[in-house]
């Protein structure tokens, strides 16, 4: 289990290799990477400023990761979330989960992403020719959490 | 106690954080007190449906007590990932 | 869209980089990698021999990939499946999907994996100290397909 | 027509493929014909619940017709991924 909050970019291949290094018991690794899109609501975007709450962010991510490890049989998990100014096309987030079974790897990665979206203290300000705009939370992201049932503590 | 503001709350209030001495018993009472201070606070806290609060880095409801609290943070709904 | 059936290993980081190269419209990339586990049914495994049906394999993978692209709004997709003798810990398969939205990327990758498991003509023979053993198809893998509804043609 | 065998069907029958001239109208008739040939075929086709068939590289049922077919392949349920 590992959580990193950083301004620097990450190398997905290197992270997966590190996760699997020296072990032969992993059956499945799922990764999710989120990137800055160059369009938002029909407006061109050149950069996205990612603000976060140092201290609380790490706690929130660790809590989400711990809950995923409690719910699924995971052999390894990783959450890397960037902050600061990011250009269109840049990496924002990497989630990786490893398990003996594919279903556990898929579900836990989705679970982590769903909780990251509306439970990790990050805020996005998109900037383009039209100026800057704070990204609104989407109802769909709040709804996505409900499918993991109401008993979750993450 | 330390009070932090993030995203557009930070922009509207104009500072990322401040030290506040208060007798407010709950977060809601603190918000009322801040609203009464200056227009920029009243504006920032005008629509509480889009304001979230964390007390000592844990998400809580607006009626959460402030006894022994070191840090309160106000921010819009989170948009991570 | 791309399908590759090969004996050689693949580099997940390089494949993802190639998928995203020169574009800024991708919001989410999901990858699944499957690896040879060193245990099967409580028996240690040293190698897995992957047999396939050249010609039909490529067709089957292309059909599965095309169906995924029909069902979800994908910006790119990739299926790499290895064959031949593979050691424990080795990569078997890589599926990667890119979309503006995370849900489409996750679901399409799961869909492709579910169909790969029981619709692509591969057969696995596990070998360890206890000898060689053809891996049986799992009922669960056949059942997994049903959740994508009965109307699928993939 | 070309007939291919994979995995344990290949091992039981002892060859990966062979050229077969047949008047069988369906896959099921071809299987009957092969079963009658030799013990190794009878053994390979003893449990048809675990045998799948592809005709010209498309999965089909055992009652599929063989008219104009170039390639028939028999194999166990697939285990890709």
Tab-separated table of C-alpha atoms in Angstrom:
chain	number	residue	atom	x	y	z
A	1	UNK	CA	0.000	0.000	0.000
A	2	UNK	CA	1.282	3.405	-0.945
A	3	UNK	CA	-0.046	6.925	-1.372
A	4	UNK	CA	1.894	9.810	-2.925
A	5	UNK	CA	0.800	13.410	-3.379
A	6	UNK	CA	3.269	15.223	-5.582
A	7	UNK	CA	3.803	18.028	-8.087
A	8	UNK	CA	6.048	15.837	-10.247
A	9	UNK	CA	4.892	13.599	-13.059
A	10	UNK	CA	4.919	9.807	-12.673
A	11	UNK	CA	6.009	6.922	-14.901
A	12	UNK	CA	3.217	4.357	-15.148
A	13	UNK	CA	5.438	1.604	-16.560
A	14	UNK	CA	7.994	2.051	-13.779
A	15	UNK	CA	5.273	2.045	-11.111
A	16	UNK	CA	3.729	-1.188	-12.404
A	17	UNK	CA	7.154	-2.800	-12.707
A	18	UNK	CA	7.949	-1.824	-9.110
A	19	UNK	CA	4.621	-3.246	-7.961
A	20	UNK	CA	5.282	-6.633	-9.560
A	21	UNK	CA	9.052	-6.756	-8.972
A	22	UNK	CA	10.349	-9.975	-7.453
A	23	UNK	CA	6.957	-11.589	-7.047
A	24	UNK	CA	5.186	-14.289	-9.004
A	25	UNK	CA	1.904	-14.531	-7.146
A	26	UNK	CA	0.124	-11.610	-8.829
A	27	UNK	CA	-2.512	-12.604	-11.351
A	28	UNK	CA	-3.884	-9.227	-12.382
A	29	UNK	CA	-2.846	-5.581	-12.296
A	30	UNK	CA	-5.301	-2.831	-13.163
A	31	UNK	CA	-4.212	0.756	-13.638
A	32	UNK	CA	-6.251	3.889	-14.081
A	33	UNK	CA	-4.609	7.066	-15.251
A	34	UNK	CA	-6.444	10.355	-15.438
A	35	UNK	CA	-5.250	13.116	-17.757
A	36	UNK	CA	-5.962	16.816	-18.292
A	37	UNK	CA	-8.298	17.160	-21.273
A	38	UNK	CA	-7.915	20.074	-23.670
A	39	UNK	CA	-11.661	20.759	-23.753
A	40	UNK	CA	-14.208	21.343	-20.993
A	41	UNK	CA	-17.858	22.160	-21.612
A	42	UNK	CA	-17.005	22.995	-25.203
A	43	UNK	CA	-14.275	25.475	-24.210
A	44	UNK	CA	-10.588	24.921	-25.008
A	45	UNK	CA	-8.416	24.414	-21.927
A	46	UNK	CA	-4.677	25.065	-21.847
A	47	UNK	CA	-3.870	24.432	-18.167
A	48	UNK	CA	-5.478	23.117	-15.039
A	49	UNK	CA	-4.440	24.292	-11.576
A	50	UNK	CA	-4.895	21.564	-8.995
A	51	UNK	CA	-5.213	22.855	-5.455
A	52	UNK	CA	-5.278	20.502	-2.482
A	53	UNK	CA	-5.308	20.462	1.312
A	54	UNK	CA	-1.857	19.222	2.441
A	55	UNK	CA	-2.203	16.891	5.370
A	56	UNK	CA	-5.865	16.097	4.868
A	57	UNK	CA	-5.203	14.906	1.312
A	58	UNK	CA	-2.763	12.208	2.409
A	59	UNK	CA	-5.132	11.102	5.182
A	60	UNK	CA	-8.097	10.922	2.800
A	61	UNK	CA	-6.163	8.913	0.217
A	62	UNK	CA	-4.824	6.512	2.858
A	63	UNK	CA	-8.330	6.001	4.188
A	64	UNK	CA	-9.698	5.236	0.721
A	65	UNK	CA	-6.823	2.863	-0.012
A	66	UNK	CA	-7.236	1.089	3.342
A	67	UNK	CA	-10.958	0.634	2.714
A	68	UNK	CA	-10.238	-0.887	-0.725
A	69	UNK	CA	-7.749	-3.295	0.852
A	70	UNK	CA	-10.340	-4.261	3.451
A	71	UNK	CA	-12.985	-4.976	0.829
A	72	UNK	CA	-10.878	-6.824	-1.724
A	73	UNK	CA	-8.054	-9.356	-1.650
A	74	UNK	CA	-5.286	-7.068	-2.896
A	75	UNK	CA	-1.588	-7.909	-3.118
A	76	UNK	CA	-0.581	-4.300	-3.729
A	77	UNK	CA	-2.158	-0.913	-4.270
A	78	UNK	CA	-0.925	2.523	-5.220
A	79	UNK	CA	-2.425	5.990	-5.464
A	80	UNK	CA	-0.417	8.879	-6.930
A	81	UNK	CA	-2.151	12.250	-7.221
A	82	UNK	CA	-0.494	15.350	-8.607
A	83	UNK	CA	-1.137	18.988	-7.671
A	84	UNK	CA	-0.069	22.340	-9.049
A	85	UNK	CA	-0.339	23.697	-12.594
A	86	UNK	CA	-0.790	20.968	-15.215
A	87	UNK	CA	-0.886	21.395	-19.001
A	88	UNK	CA	-3.515	19.771	-21.203
A	89	UNK	CA	-2.443	16.181	-21.875
A	90	UNK	CA	-0.590	15.885	-18.553
A	91	UNK	CA	-1.113	13.062	-16.048
A	92	UNK	CA	-3.257	13.911	-13.010
A	93	UNK	CA	-3.705	10.679	-11.141
A	94	UNK	CA	-2.582	7.054	-11.159
A	95	UNK	CA	-4.353	4.255	-9.343
A	96	UNK	CA	-2.983	0.715	-9.545
A	97	UNK	CA	-4.227	-2.439	-7.858
A	98	UNK	CA	-2.853	-5.983	-7.934
A	99	UNK	CA	-4.719	-9.144	-7.010
A	100	UNK	CA	-4.732	-12.868	-7.717
A	101	UNK	CA	-8.068	-12.292	-9.499
A	102	UNK	CA	-9.104	-9.853	-12.203
A	103	UNK	CA	-12.456	-8.924	-10.706
A	104	UNK	CA	-10.907	-7.764	-7.438
A	105	UNK	CA	-8.300	-5.703	-9.297
A	106	UNK	CA	-10.928	-4.018	-11.495
A	107	UNK	CA	-13.462	-3.358	-8.763
A	108	UNK	CA	-10.983	-1.987	-6.250
A	109	UNK	CA	-9.472	0.406	-8.823
A	110	UNK	CA	-12.962	1.680	-9.684
A	111	UNK	CA	-13.825	2.000	-6.006
A	112	UNK	CA	-10.690	4.046	-5.322
A	113	UNK	CA	-11.366	6.332	-8.305
A	114	UNK	CA	-15.001	6.859	-7.308
A	115	UNK	CA	-13.991	7.920	-3.812
A	116	UNK	CA	-11.077	10.040	-5.033
A	117	UNK	CA	-13.467	12.052	-7.177
A	118	UNK	CA	-15.588	13.351	-4.333
A	119	UNK	CA	-13.823	12.483	-1.067
A	120	UNK	CA	-10.239	13.611	-1.632
A	121	UNK	CA	-9.675	17.343	-1.024
A	122	UNK	CA	-8.651	18.463	-4.502
A	123	UNK	CA	-10.074	21.352	-6.506
A	124	UNK	CA	-9.506	22.044	-10.176
A	125	UNK	CA	-9.353	25.388	-11.887
A	126	UNK	CA	-9.356	25.165	-15.658
A	127	UNK	CA	-7.833	28.000	-17.665
A	128	UNK	CA	-8.106	28.779	-21.351
A	129	UNK	CA	-8.560	31.786	-23.621
A	130	UNK	CA	-11.966	32.327	-21.963
A	131	UNK	CA	-10.366	32.769	-18.515
A	132	UNK	CA	-10.313	30.605	-15.418
A	133	UNK	CA	-13.122	28.456	-14.077
A	134	UNK	CA	-13.394	26.262	-11.007
A	135	UNK	CA	-14.625	22.795	-11.997
A	136	UNK	CA	-17.967	22.008	-10.375
A	137	UNK	CA	-18.460	18.711	-8.600
A	138	UNK	CA	-20.661	16.445	-10.712
A	139	UNK	CA	-23.805	14.870	-9.295
A	140	UNK	CA	-22.780	11.731	-11.187
A	141	UNK	CA	-19.589	11.509	-9.122
A	142	UNK	CA	-21.549	11.673	-5.888
A	143	UNK	CA	-23.967	9.064	-7.240
A	144	UNK	CA	-21.095	6.782	-8.282
A	145	UNK	CA	-20.187	6.344	-4.631
A	146	UNK	CA	-23.618	5.008	-3.750
A	147	UNK	CA	-23.109	1.849	-5.758
A	148	UNK	CA	-20.503	0.743	-3.232
A	149	UNK	CA	-23.346	0.724	-0.689
A	150	UNK	CA	-24.135	2.971	2.229
A	151	UNK	CA	-22.038	1.151	4.821
A	152	UNK	CA	-18.673	2.368	3.511
A	153	UNK	CA	-16.571	4.420	5.886
A	154	UNK	CA	-14.100	5.633	3.258
B	1	UNK	CA	-7.983	28.100	15.996
B	2	UNK	CA	-6.612	27.985	12.488
B	3	UNK	CA	-9.222	28.502	9.745
B	4	UNK	CA	-8.383	27.531	6.148
B	5	UNK	CA	-10.109	28.392	2.873
B	6	UNK	CA	-9.670	26.575	-0.430
B	7	UNK	CA	-10.497	27.109	-4.103
B	8	UNK	CA	-13.132	29.822	-4.745
B	9	UNK	CA	-13.726	30.286	-1.011
B	10	UNK	CA	-10.071	31.246	-0.697
B	11	UNK	CA	-10.407	33.597	-3.686
B	12	UNK	CA	-13.564	35.289	-2.370
B	13	UNK	CA	-12.250	35.723	1.159
B	14	UNK	CA	-8.865	36.741	-0.212
B	15	UNK	CA	-6.625	34.742	2.157
B	16	UNK	CA	-5.737	31.044	2.396
B	17	UNK	CA	-5.886	30.944	6.194
B	18	UNK	CA	-6.183	32.956	9.375
B	19	UNK	CA	-6.033	32.547	13.154
B	20	UNK	CA	-9.453	33.099	14.721
B	21	UNK	CA	-10.418	33.372	18.391
B	22	UNK	CA	-14.064	32.482	18.751
B	23	UNK	CA	-16.653	31.353	21.257
B	24	UNK	CA	-18.698	29.628	18.533
B	25	UNK	CA	-19.797	26.200	19.777
B	26	UNK	CA	-20.364	24.708	16.310
B	27	UNK	CA	-19.184	25.172	12.743
B	28	UNK	CA	-22.557	26.749	11.879
B	29	UNK	CA	-22.085	29.356	14.614
B	30	UNK	CA	-18.598	30.111	13.311
B	31	UNK	CA	-19.996	30.614	9.803
B	32	UNK	CA	-22.609	33.053	11.202
B	33	UNK	CA	-19.873	34.979	13.007
B	34	UNK	CA	-17.727	35.197	9.848
B	35	UNK	CA	-20.686	36.271	7.727
B	36	UNK	CA	-21.264	39.181	10.077
B	37	UNK	CA	-17.674	40.379	9.804
B	38	UNK	CA	-17.320	41.631	6.245
B	39	UNK	CA	-18.978	41.479	2.846
B	40	UNK	CA	-16.324	39.071	1.426
B	41	UNK	CA	-17.193	36.493	4.091
B	42	UNK	CA	-20.938	36.994	3.538
B	43	UNK	CA	-20.361	36.411	-0.191
B	44	UNK	CA	-18.189	33.322	0.342
B	45	UNK	CA	-20.766	31.782	2.667
B	46	UNK	CA	-23.867	32.880	0.737
B	47	UNK	CA	-24.688	29.434	-0.636
B	48	UNK	CA	-23.952	26.850	2.028
B	49	UNK	CA	-25.155	24.018	-0.260
B	50	UNK	CA	-21.809	24.359	-2.054
B	51	UNK	CA	-19.619	24.682	1.011
B	52	UNK	CA	-18.045	21.695	2.758
B	53	UNK	CA	-16.205	21.754	6.040
B	54	UNK	CA	-13.460	19.676	7.628
B	55	UNK	CA	-12.587	19.808	11.311
B	56	UNK	CA	-9.058	18.685	12.159
B	57	UNK	CA	-8.846	17.285	8.598
B	58	UNK	CA	-11.978	15.134	8.811
B	59	UNK	CA	-15.118	15.939	6.806
B	60	UNK	CA	-17.966	16.870	9.165
B	61	UNK	CA	-21.454	18.393	9.065
B	62	UNK	CA	-22.083	22.092	9.740
B	63	UNK	CA	-23.455	21.307	13.203
B	64	UNK	CA	-20.162	19.711	14.315
B	65	UNK	CA	-18.871	21.034	17.680
B	66	UNK	CA	-15.714	23.157	17.821
B	67	UNK	CA	-14.554	22.255	21.336
B	68	UNK	CA	-10.781	21.491	21.381
B	69	UNK	CA	-10.596	21.869	17.597
B	70	UNK	CA	-7.252	23.087	16.196
B	71	UNK	CA	-8.108	23.444	12.499
B	72	UNK	CA	-11.277	24.195	10.528
B	73	UNK	CA	-11.276	24.220	6.728
B	74	UNK	CA	-13.957	25.481	4.348
B	75	UNK	CA	-14.014	24.481	0.694
B	76	UNK	CA	-16.281	23.681	-2.275
B	77	UNK	CA	-17.297	20.080	-3.032
B	78	UNK	CA	-14.138	18.156	-3.906
B	79	UNK	CA	-13.175	17.339	-7.482
B	80	UNK	CA	-10.266	14.924	-7.258
B	81	UNK	CA	-9.168	12.240	-9.686
C	1	UNK	CA	-7.710	0.080	-32.368
C	2	UNK	CA	-5.016	-2.547	-32.374
C	3	UNK	CA	-4.675	-6.261	-31.719
C	4	UNK	CA	-1.360	-8.086	-31.410
C	5	UNK	CA	-0.773	-11.803	-30.850
C	6	UNK	CA	2.877	-12.408	-30.101
C	7	UNK	CA	5.414	-14.609	-28.324
C	8	UNK	CA	7.424	-11.576	-27.175
C	9	UNK	CA	6.874	-9.675	-23.958
C	10	UNK	CA	5.367	-6.180	-23.992
C	11	UNK	CA	6.190	-2.913	-22.211
C	12	UNK	CA	3.076	-1.513	-20.552
C	13	UNK	CA	4.534	1.971	-20.023
C	14	UNK	CA	5.583	2.233	-23.666
C	15	UNK	CA	2.186	1.030	-24.876
C	16	UNK	CA	0.305	3.583	-22.769
C	17	UNK	CA	2.691	6.337	-23.858
C	18	UNK	CA	2.134	5.412	-27.510
C	19	UNK	CA	-1.623	5.437	-26.958
C	20	UNK	CA	-1.599	8.965	-25.525
C	21	UNK	CA	1.220	10.376	-27.685
C	22	UNK	CA	0.470	13.702	-29.352
C	23	UNK	CA	-3.092	13.948	-28.091
C	24	UNK	CA	-4.667	15.995	-25.336
C	25	UNK	CA	-8.262	14.875	-25.554
C	26	UNK	CA	-7.947	11.664	-23.518
C	27	UNK	CA	-9.387	11.854	-20.013
C	28	UNK	CA	-8.858	8.299	-18.787
C	29	UNK	CA	-6.726	5.285	-19.628
C	30	UNK	CA	-7.398	1.924	-18.005
C	31	UNK	CA	-5.000	-0.977	-18.369
C	32	UNK	CA	-5.363	-4.587	-17.354
C	33	UNK	CA	-2.358	-6.854	-17.295
C	34	UNK	CA	-2.612	-10.551	-16.610
C	35	UNK	CA	0.386	-12.487	-15.288
C	36	UNK	CA	1.342	-16.138	-14.822
C	37	UNK	CA	0.847	-17.024	-11.144
C	38	UNK	CA	3.244	-19.397	-9.419
C	39	UNK	CA	0.426	-21.374	-7.790
C	40	UNK	CA	-2.661	-23.062	-9.225
C	41	UNK	CA	-5.119	-25.094	-7.158
C	42	UNK	CA	-2.555	-25.264	-4.367
C	43	UNK	CA	0.155	-26.661	-6.660
C	44	UNK	CA	3.363	-24.747	-7.493
C	45	UNK	CA	3.632	-23.763	-11.151
C	46	UNK	CA	6.907	-23.025	-12.911
C	47	UNK	CA	5.753	-22.469	-16.502
C	48	UNK	CA	2.596	-22.073	-18.505
C	49	UNK	CA	2.361	-23.098	-22.135
C	50	UNK	CA	-0.108	-20.946	-24.031
C	51	UNK	CA	-1.458	-22.555	-27.179
C	52	UNK	CA	-3.655	-20.653	-29.617
C	53	UNK	CA	-5.326	-20.921	-33.006
C	54	UNK	CA	-3.424	-18.662	-35.397
C	55	UNK	CA	-5.837	-16.858	-37.686
C	56	UNK	CA	-8.912	-17.399	-35.565
C	57	UNK	CA	-7.243	-15.751	-32.562
C	58	UNK	CA	-6.672	-12.466	-34.373
C	59	UNK	CA	-10.241	-12.525	-35.730
C	60	UNK	CA	-11.707	-13.226	-32.298
C	61	UNK	CA	-9.708	-10.436	-30.643
C	62	UNK	CA	-10.615	-7.957	-33.385
C	63	UNK	CA	-14.283	-8.848	-33.003
C	64	UNK	CA	-14.168	-8.341	-29.232
C	65	UNK	CA	-12.326	-5.035	-29.624
C	66	UNK	CA	-14.773	-3.825	-32.301
C	67	UNK	CA	-17.733	-4.692	-30.073
C	68	UNK	CA	-16.184	-2.719	-27.178
C	69	UNK	CA	-15.677	0.275	-29.466
C	70	UNK	CA	-19.293	0.034	-30.584
C	71	UNK	CA	-20.600	-0.027	-27.031
C	72	UNK	CA	-18.401	2.665	-25.492
C	73	UNK	CA	-17.016	6.018	-26.577
C	74	UNK	CA	-13.356	4.996	-26.854
C	75	UNK	CA	-10.514	7.107	-28.195
C	76	UNK	CA	-8.112	4.177	-28.403
C	77	UNK	CA	-7.976	0.508	-27.517
C	78	UNK	CA	-5.302	-2.156	-27.504
C	79	UNK	CA	-5.198	-5.901	-26.921
C	80	UNK	CA	-1.857	-7.726	-26.742
C	81	UNK	CA	-1.968	-11.463	-26.011
C	82	UNK	CA	1.134	-13.632	-25.757
C	83	UNK	CA	1.489	-17.310	-26.636
C	84	UNK	CA	4.180	-19.938	-26.152
C	85	UNK	CA	5.987	-20.995	-22.966
C	86	UNK	CA	5.769	-18.388	-20.190
C	87	UNK	CA	7.484	-18.491	-16.790
C	88	UNK	CA	5.691	-17.753	-13.539
C	89	UNK	CA	5.580	-13.979	-13.090
C	90	UNK	CA	5.551	-13.305	-16.848
C	91	UNK	CA	3.028	-11.095	-18.611
C	92	UNK	CA	0.250	-12.920	-20.483
C	93	UNK	CA	-2.099	-10.230	-21.692
C	94	UNK	CA	-2.470	-6.453	-21.844
C	95	UNK	CA	-5.727	-4.646	-22.471
C	96	UNK	CA	-5.781	-0.848	-22.571
C	97	UNK	CA	-8.663	1.489	-23.276
C	98	UNK	CA	-8.782	5.288	-23.501
C	99	UNK	CA	-11.859	7.473	-23.245
C	100	UNK	CA	-12.899	10.994	-22.282
C	101	UNK	CA	-14.669	9.426	-19.281
C	102	UNK	CA	-13.463	7.022	-16.612
C	103	UNK	CA	-16.556	4.826	-16.572
C	104	UNK	CA	-16.282	4.009	-20.279
C	105	UNK	CA	-12.581	3.188	-19.924
C	106	UNK	CA	-13.185	0.870	-16.963
C	107	UNK	CA	-16.233	-0.896	-18.369
C	108	UNK	CA	-14.789	-1.494	-21.814
C	109	UNK	CA	-11.573	-2.956	-20.374
C	110	UNK	CA	-13.608	-5.318	-18.185
C	111	UNK	CA	-15.810	-6.238	-21.121
C	112	UNK	CA	-12.791	-7.081	-23.282
C	113	UNK	CA	-11.232	-9.192	-20.510
C	114	UNK	CA	-14.478	-11.063	-19.867
C	115	UNK	CA	-14.796	-11.988	-23.533
C	116	UNK	CA	-11.089	-12.807	-23.899
C	117	UNK	CA	-11.399	-15.355	-21.103
C	118	UNK	CA	-13.920	-17.566	-22.856
C	119	UNK	CA	-14.192	-16.392	-26.476
C	120	UNK	CA	-10.590	-16.116	-27.629
C	121	UNK	CA	-9.043	-19.438	-28.739
C	122	UNK	CA	-6.286	-19.806	-26.157
C	123	UNK	CA	-5.544	-22.837	-23.996
C	124	UNK	CA	-3.242	-22.953	-21.011
C	125	UNK	CA	-1.166	-25.864	-19.823
C	126	UNK	CA	0.399	-25.336	-16.427
C	127	UNK	CA	3.540	-27.258	-15.542
C	128	UNK	CA	5.202	-27.763	-12.175
C	129	UNK	CA	6.889	-30.542	-10.220
C	130	UNK	CA	3.553	-32.403	-10.282
C	131	UNK	CA	3.544	-32.536	-14.099
C	132	UNK	CA	1.451	-30.751	-16.713
C	133	UNK	CA	-2.215	-29.887	-16.503
C	134	UNK	CA	-4.574	-28.190	-18.956
C	135	UNK	CA	-6.395	-25.350	-17.237
C	136	UNK	CA	-10.146	-25.949	-17.162
C	137	UNK	CA	-12.508	-23.216	-18.259
C	138	UNK	CA	-14.212	-21.737	-15.218
C	139	UNK	CA	-17.986	-21.510	-14.971
C	140	UNK	CA	-17.446	-18.076	-13.437
C	141	UNK	CA	-15.801	-16.893	-16.661
C	142	UNK	CA	-18.771	-18.022	-18.727
C	143	UNK	CA	-21.117	-16.358	-16.231
C	144	UNK	CA	-19.108	-13.117	-16.356
C	145	UNK	CA	-20.112	-12.681	-19.969
C	146	UNK	CA	-23.811	-12.739	-19.151
C	147	UNK	CA	-23.664	-9.445	-17.306
C	148	UNK	CA	-22.998	-7.684	-20.613
C	149	UNK	CA	-26.468	-8.915	-21.643
C	150	UNK	CA	-27.585	-11.543	-24.086
C	151	UNK	CA	-27.646	-9.344	-27.174
C	152	UNK	CA	-23.873	-9.163	-27.601
C	153	UNK	CA	-22.407	-10.592	-30.788
C	154	UNK	CA	-18.795	-10.524	-29.627
D	1	UNK	CA	-11.209	-30.241	-45.686
D	2	UNK	CA	-8.574	-29.341	-43.124
D	3	UNK	CA	-9.357	-30.534	-39.582
D	4	UNK	CA	-7.434	-29.020	-36.629
D	5	UNK	CA	-7.127	-30.166	-33.033
D	6	UNK	CA	-5.985	-28.046	-30.094
D	7	UNK	CA	-4.880	-28.542	-26.485
D	8	UNK	CA	-5.791	-31.944	-25.004
D	9	UNK	CA	-7.752	-32.913	-28.117
D	10	UNK	CA	-4.511	-32.505	-30.067
D	11	UNK	CA	-2.659	-34.552	-27.470
D	12	UNK	CA	-5.226	-37.374	-27.402
D	13	UNK	CA	-5.514	-37.603	-31.167
D	14	UNK	CA	-1.753	-37.199	-31.514
D	15	UNK	CA	-1.665	-34.762	-34.435
D	16	UNK	CA	-2.346	-31.026	-34.732
D	17	UNK	CA	-4.176	-31.286	-38.051
D	18	UNK	CA	-5.090	-33.523	-40.950
D	19	UNK	CA	-6.747	-33.402	-44.364
D	20	UNK	CA	-10.070	-35.279	-44.339
D	21	UNK	CA	-12.377	-36.172	-47.243
D	22	UNK	CA	-15.857	-36.694	-45.881
D	23	UNK	CA	-19.489	-36.792	-46.902
D	24	UNK	CA	-20.596	-35.714	-43.436
D	25	UNK	CA	-23.275	-33.044	-43.763
D	26	UNK	CA	-22.780	-31.582	-40.289
D	27	UNK	CA	-20.084	-31.279	-37.646
D	28	UNK	CA	-21.940	-33.868	-35.541
D	29	UNK	CA	-21.809	-36.358	-38.430
D	30	UNK	CA	-18.078	-35.694	-38.837
D	31	UNK	CA	-17.526	-36.371	-35.135
D	32	UNK	CA	-19.423	-39.694	-35.457
D	33	UNK	CA	-17.262	-40.634	-38.444
D	34	UNK	CA	-14.033	-39.807	-36.562
D	35	UNK	CA	-15.175	-41.689	-33.452
D	36	UNK	CA	-15.617	-44.801	-35.585
D	37	UNK	CA	-12.099	-44.578	-36.970
D	38	UNK	CA	-9.824	-45.345	-34.051
D	39	UNK	CA	-9.758	-45.511	-30.270
D	40	UNK	CA	-7.802	-42.232	-29.937
D	41	UNK	CA	-10.602	-40.344	-31.723
D	42	UNK	CA	-13.276	-42.120	-29.656
D	43	UNK	CA	-11.385	-41.062	-26.514
D	44	UNK	CA	-10.929	-37.470	-27.661
D	45	UNK	CA	-14.634	-37.132	-28.482
D	46	UNK	CA	-15.954	-39.125	-25.492
D	47	UNK	CA	-17.268	-36.093	-23.614
D	48	UNK	CA	-18.748	-33.661	-26.096
D	49	UNK	CA	-19.749	-31.268	-23.280
D	50	UNK	CA	-16.094	-30.230	-23.144
D	51	UNK	CA	-15.496	-29.985	-26.873
D	52	UNK	CA	-16.040	-26.795	-28.866
D	53	UNK	CA	-15.922	-26.462	-32.623
D	54	UNK	CA	-15.091	-23.680	-35.066
D	55	UNK	CA	-15.921	-23.806	-38.758
D	56	UNK	CA	-13.785	-21.559	-40.946
D	57	UNK	CA	-12.558	-19.913	-37.727
D	58	UNK	CA	-16.009	-19.036	-36.356
D	59	UNK	CA	-17.444	-20.740	-33.274
D	60	UNK	CA	-20.493	-22.829	-34.225
D	61	UNK	CA	-22.781	-25.493	-32.763
D	62	UNK	CA	-22.282	-29.209	-33.416
D	63	UNK	CA	-25.214	-29.245	-35.860
D	64	UNK	CA	-23.535	-26.688	-38.156
D	65	UNK	CA	-23.447	-27.717	-41.840
D	66	UNK	CA	-20.133	-28.580	-43.532
D	67	UNK	CA	-21.036	-27.623	-47.095
D	68	UNK	CA	-18.224	-25.541	-48.699
D	69	UNK	CA	-16.280	-25.512	-45.445
D	70	UNK	CA	-12.485	-25.327	-45.734
D	71	UNK	CA	-11.442	-25.654	-42.092
D	72	UNK	CA	-12.932	-27.333	-39.016
D	73	UNK	CA	-11.257	-27.040	-35.604
D	74	UNK	CA	-11.982	-28.962	-32.419
D	75	UNK	CA	-10.809	-27.754	-29.010
D	76	UNK	CA	-11.679	-27.583	-25.305
D	77	UNK	CA	-13.477	-24.539	-23.858
D	78	UNK	CA	-11.184	-21.555	-24.277
D	79	UNK	CA	-9.124	-20.129	-21.420
D	80	UNK	CA	-7.677	-16.851	-22.686
D	81	UNK	CA	-6.708	-13.762	-20.764
